[in-house]
Coordinates of C-alpha atoms in Angstrom, one line a residue:
X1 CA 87.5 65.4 -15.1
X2 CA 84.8 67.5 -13.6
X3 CA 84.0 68.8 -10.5
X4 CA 80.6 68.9 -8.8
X5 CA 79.4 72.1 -7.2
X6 CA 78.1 71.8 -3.4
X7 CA 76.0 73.2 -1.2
X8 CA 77.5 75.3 1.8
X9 CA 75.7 76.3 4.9
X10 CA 77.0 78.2 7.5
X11 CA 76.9 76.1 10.8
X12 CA 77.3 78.8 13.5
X13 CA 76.3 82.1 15.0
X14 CA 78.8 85.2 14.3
X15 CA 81.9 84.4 12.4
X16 CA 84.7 84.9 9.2
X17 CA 83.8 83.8 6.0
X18 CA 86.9 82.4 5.5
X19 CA 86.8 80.1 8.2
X20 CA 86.2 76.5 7.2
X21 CA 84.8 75.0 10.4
X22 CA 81.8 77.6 9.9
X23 CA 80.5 76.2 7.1
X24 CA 79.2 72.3 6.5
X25 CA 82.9 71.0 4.5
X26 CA 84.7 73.8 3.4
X27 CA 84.7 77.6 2.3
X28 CA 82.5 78.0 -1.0
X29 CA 84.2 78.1 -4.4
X30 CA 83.1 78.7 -7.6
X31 CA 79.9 77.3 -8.5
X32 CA 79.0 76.2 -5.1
X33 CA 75.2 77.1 -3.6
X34 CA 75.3 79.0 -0.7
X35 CA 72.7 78.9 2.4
X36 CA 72.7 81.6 5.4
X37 CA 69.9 80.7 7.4
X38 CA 71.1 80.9 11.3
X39 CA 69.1 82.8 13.5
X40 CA 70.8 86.4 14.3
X41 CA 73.9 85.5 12.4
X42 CA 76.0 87.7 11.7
X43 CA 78.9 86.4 9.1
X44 CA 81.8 88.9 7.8
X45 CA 83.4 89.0 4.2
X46 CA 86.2 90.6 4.2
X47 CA 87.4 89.5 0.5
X48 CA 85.5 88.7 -2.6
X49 CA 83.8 85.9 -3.2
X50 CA 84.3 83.3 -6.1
X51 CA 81.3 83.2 -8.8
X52 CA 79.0 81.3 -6.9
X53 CA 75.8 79.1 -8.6
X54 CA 73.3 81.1 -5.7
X55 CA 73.1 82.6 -1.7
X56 CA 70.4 82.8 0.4
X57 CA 70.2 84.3 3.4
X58 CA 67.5 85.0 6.1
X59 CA 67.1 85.5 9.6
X60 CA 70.7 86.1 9.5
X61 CA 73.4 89.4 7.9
X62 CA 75.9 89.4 5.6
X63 CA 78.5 92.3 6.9
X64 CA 81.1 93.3 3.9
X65 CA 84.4 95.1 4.6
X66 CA 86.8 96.7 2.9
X67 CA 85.9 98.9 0.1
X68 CA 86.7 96.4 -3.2
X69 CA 85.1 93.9 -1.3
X70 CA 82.5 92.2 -4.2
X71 CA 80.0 89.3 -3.8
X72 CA 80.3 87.4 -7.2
X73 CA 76.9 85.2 -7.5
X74 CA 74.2 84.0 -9.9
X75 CA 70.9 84.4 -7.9
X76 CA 71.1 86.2 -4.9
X77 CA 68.2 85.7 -2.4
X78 CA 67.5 88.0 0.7
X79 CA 64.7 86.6 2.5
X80 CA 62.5 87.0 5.9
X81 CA 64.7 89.1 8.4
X82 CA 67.8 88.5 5.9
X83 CA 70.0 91.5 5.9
X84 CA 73.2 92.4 3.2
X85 CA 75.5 95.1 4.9
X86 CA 78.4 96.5 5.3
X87 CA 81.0 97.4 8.5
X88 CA 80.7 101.0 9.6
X89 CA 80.9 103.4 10.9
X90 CA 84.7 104.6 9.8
X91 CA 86.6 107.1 10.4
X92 CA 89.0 109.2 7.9
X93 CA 91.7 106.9 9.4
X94 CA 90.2 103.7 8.7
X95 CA 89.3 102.0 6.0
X96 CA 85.7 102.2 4.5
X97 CA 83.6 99.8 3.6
X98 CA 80.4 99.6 1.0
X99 CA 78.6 96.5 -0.5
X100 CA 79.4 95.6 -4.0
X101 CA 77.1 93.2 -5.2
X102 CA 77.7 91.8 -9.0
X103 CA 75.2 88.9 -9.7
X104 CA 72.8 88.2 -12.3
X105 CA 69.7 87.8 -10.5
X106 CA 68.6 89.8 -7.4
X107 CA 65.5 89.1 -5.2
X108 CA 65.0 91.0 -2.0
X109 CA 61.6 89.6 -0.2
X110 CA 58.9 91.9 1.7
X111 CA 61.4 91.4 5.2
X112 CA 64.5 91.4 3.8
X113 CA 66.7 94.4 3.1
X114 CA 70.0 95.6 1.7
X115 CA 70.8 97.7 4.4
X116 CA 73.3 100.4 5.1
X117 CA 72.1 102.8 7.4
X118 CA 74.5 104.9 9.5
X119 CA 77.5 102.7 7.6
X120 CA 79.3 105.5 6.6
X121 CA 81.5 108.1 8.1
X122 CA 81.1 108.2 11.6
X123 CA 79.8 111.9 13.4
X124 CA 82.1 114.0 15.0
X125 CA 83.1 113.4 19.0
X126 CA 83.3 116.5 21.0
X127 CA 86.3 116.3 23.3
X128 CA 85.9 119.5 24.8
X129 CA 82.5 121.0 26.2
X130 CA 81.7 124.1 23.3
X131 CA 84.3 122.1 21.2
X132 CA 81.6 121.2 17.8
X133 CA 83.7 118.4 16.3
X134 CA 84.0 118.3 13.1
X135 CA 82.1 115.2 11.4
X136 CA 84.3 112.7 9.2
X137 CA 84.0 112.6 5.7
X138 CA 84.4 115.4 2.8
X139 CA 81.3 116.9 3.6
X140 CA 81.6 116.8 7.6
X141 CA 81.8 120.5 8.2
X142 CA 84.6 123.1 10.3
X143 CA 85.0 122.5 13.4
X144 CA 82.8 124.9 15.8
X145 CA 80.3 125.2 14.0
X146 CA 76.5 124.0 14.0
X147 CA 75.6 122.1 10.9
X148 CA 74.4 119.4 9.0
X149 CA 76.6 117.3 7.2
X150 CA 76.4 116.8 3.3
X151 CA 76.4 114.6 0.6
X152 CA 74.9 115.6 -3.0
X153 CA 73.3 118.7 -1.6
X154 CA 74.3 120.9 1.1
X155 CA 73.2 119.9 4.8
X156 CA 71.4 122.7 6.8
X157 CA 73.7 125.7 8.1
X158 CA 73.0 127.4 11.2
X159 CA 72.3 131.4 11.0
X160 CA 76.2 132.2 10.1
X161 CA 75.2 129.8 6.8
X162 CA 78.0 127.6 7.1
X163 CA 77.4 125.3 4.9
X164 CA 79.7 121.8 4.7
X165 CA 81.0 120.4 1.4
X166 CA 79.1 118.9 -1.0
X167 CA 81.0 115.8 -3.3
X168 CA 79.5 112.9 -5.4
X169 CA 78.1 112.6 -8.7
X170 CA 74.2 112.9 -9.6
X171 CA 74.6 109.9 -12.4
X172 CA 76.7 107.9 -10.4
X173 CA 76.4 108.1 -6.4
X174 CA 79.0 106.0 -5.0
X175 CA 80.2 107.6 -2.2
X176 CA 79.1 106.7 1.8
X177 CA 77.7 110.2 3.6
X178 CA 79.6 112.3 6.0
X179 CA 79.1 112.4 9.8
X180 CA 77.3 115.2 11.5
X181 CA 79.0 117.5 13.4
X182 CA 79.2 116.9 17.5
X183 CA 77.0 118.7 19.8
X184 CA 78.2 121.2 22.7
X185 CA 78.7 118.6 25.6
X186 CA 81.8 116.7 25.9
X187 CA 81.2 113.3 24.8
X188 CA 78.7 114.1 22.4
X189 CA 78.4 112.3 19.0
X190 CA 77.1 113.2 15.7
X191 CA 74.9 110.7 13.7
X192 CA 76.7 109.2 11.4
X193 CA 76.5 109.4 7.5
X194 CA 74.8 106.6 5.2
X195 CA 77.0 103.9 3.4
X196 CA 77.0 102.6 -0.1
X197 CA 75.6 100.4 -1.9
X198 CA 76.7 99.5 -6.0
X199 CA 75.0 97.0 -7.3
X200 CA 75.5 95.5 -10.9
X201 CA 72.4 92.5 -12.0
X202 CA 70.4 92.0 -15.4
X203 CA 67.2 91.3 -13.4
X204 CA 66.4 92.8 -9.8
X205 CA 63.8 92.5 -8.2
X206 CA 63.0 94.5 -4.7
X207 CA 59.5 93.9 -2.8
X208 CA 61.6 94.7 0.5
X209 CA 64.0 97.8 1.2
X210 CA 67.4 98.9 -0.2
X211 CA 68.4 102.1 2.1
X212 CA 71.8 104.0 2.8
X213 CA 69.9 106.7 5.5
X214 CA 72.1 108.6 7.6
X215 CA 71.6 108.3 11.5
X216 CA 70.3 110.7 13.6
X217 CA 72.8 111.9 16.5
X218 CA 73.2 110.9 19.6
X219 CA 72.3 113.9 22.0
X220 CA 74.4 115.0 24.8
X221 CA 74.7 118.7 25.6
X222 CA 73.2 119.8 22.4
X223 CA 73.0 121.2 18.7
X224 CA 74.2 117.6 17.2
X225 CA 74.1 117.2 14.0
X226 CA 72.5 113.9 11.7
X227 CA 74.7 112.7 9.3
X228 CA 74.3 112.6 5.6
X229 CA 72.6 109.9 3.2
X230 CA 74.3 107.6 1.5
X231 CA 74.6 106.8 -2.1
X232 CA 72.7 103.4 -4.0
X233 CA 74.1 102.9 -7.7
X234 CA 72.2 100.6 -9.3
X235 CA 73.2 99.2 -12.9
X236 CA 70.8 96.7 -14.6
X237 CA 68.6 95.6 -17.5
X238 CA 65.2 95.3 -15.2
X239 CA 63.9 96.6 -11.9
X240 CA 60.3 95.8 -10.8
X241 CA 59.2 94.9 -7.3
X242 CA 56.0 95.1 -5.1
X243 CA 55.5 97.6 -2.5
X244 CA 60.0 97.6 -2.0
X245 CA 61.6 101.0 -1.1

């Protein structure tokens, strides 16, 4: 016997994947067609999916968590106001997150985005007025000191040329940025570092925007620091687009 594939649309507003009254009859499986289409939905993954037939998803975002965390599909389509993502920011204590993406076809439209901005590790809190808190990550910098935090290449040091650590590979970036280091005023915040984003496709096409910036930082008291950019790994046979970033 044989089983037909269906077509799954999530019903609601912000909710688990996994959770079978959000979608029309049940939680996709393999080979089903999937449609996210709510206005400012937000739906979290927290495992991997099956190999699904196709998703769509506009107006609406896609939040992944947990690192090995993969979205198995055949066409993947991110349309008008449609964002992928990821959870963030973490901490060196919590787990971290990325999108993995592993599909055969990839369309991103003019308004839609893969999107992890600030996902990564989070800026430093200053507990302590003068205190300088150390941003998370590998390349979040000492404690008391001013200074950008780092990715591939070192972030800017302050006139002692502190510079933070620098970690990832040129061929393969995979890594989320580090946080920026937290100002002088108690309660400050440094921006946090970009996430990642791996994706694996024969055919991808991007006329709308896959980023991993780092954020700027949130100033109270002063001399915060931004956090670091992310890293994009893209494997595939073909990339084209039209006006995409």
């Amino acid at each position: 016997t044989s089983v037909r594939a269906d077509t799954q649309t999530w019903n609601t507003t912000t909710g688990d994947w996994s959770e079978v009254a959000n979608w029309t009859t049940a939680v996709p499986v393999d080979g089903d067609d999937v449609i996210i289409t709510n206005r400012g939905a937000f739906v979290l993954l927290t495992n991997s999916t099956p190999w699904l037939s196709s998703m769509v998803i506009s107006n609406a975002s896609l939040i992944c968590s947990n690192w090995n965390t993969t979205i198995y599909v055949t066409n993947l389509t991110i349309l008008n106001s449609g964002i992928l993502t990821c959870a963030g920011p973490f901490t060196n204590m919590a787990m971290s997150n990325r999108v993995s993406l592993n599909c055969t076809n990839l369309f991103v439209g003019s308004n839609g985005a893969v999107d992890v901005n600030g996902k990564g590790y989070a800026g430093g809190l200053t507990l302590v007025s003068g205190g300088y808190a150390k941003g998370n990550g590998p390349g979040g910098g000492p404690n008391g000191t001013i200074v950008g935090a780092s990715y591939g290449g070192a972030g800017i040091a302050n006139a002692r040329l502190v510079q933070t650590n620098t970690y990832g590979s040129v061929t393969a970036p995979l890594d989320p940025g580090s946080g920026g280091t937290g100002g002088s005023g108690a309660g400050s915040i440094g921006g946090s570092g970009g996430g990642a984003v791996c994706i694996t496709a024969i055919q991808a096409v991007v006329n709308g925007n896959i980023s991993a910036n780092g954020s700027n930082n949130l100033l109270i008291g002063g001399h915060n620091s931004g956090g670091a950019g992310g890293g994009i790994y893209i494997t595939c046979d073909t990339i084209t687009g039209t006006n995409g970033a």
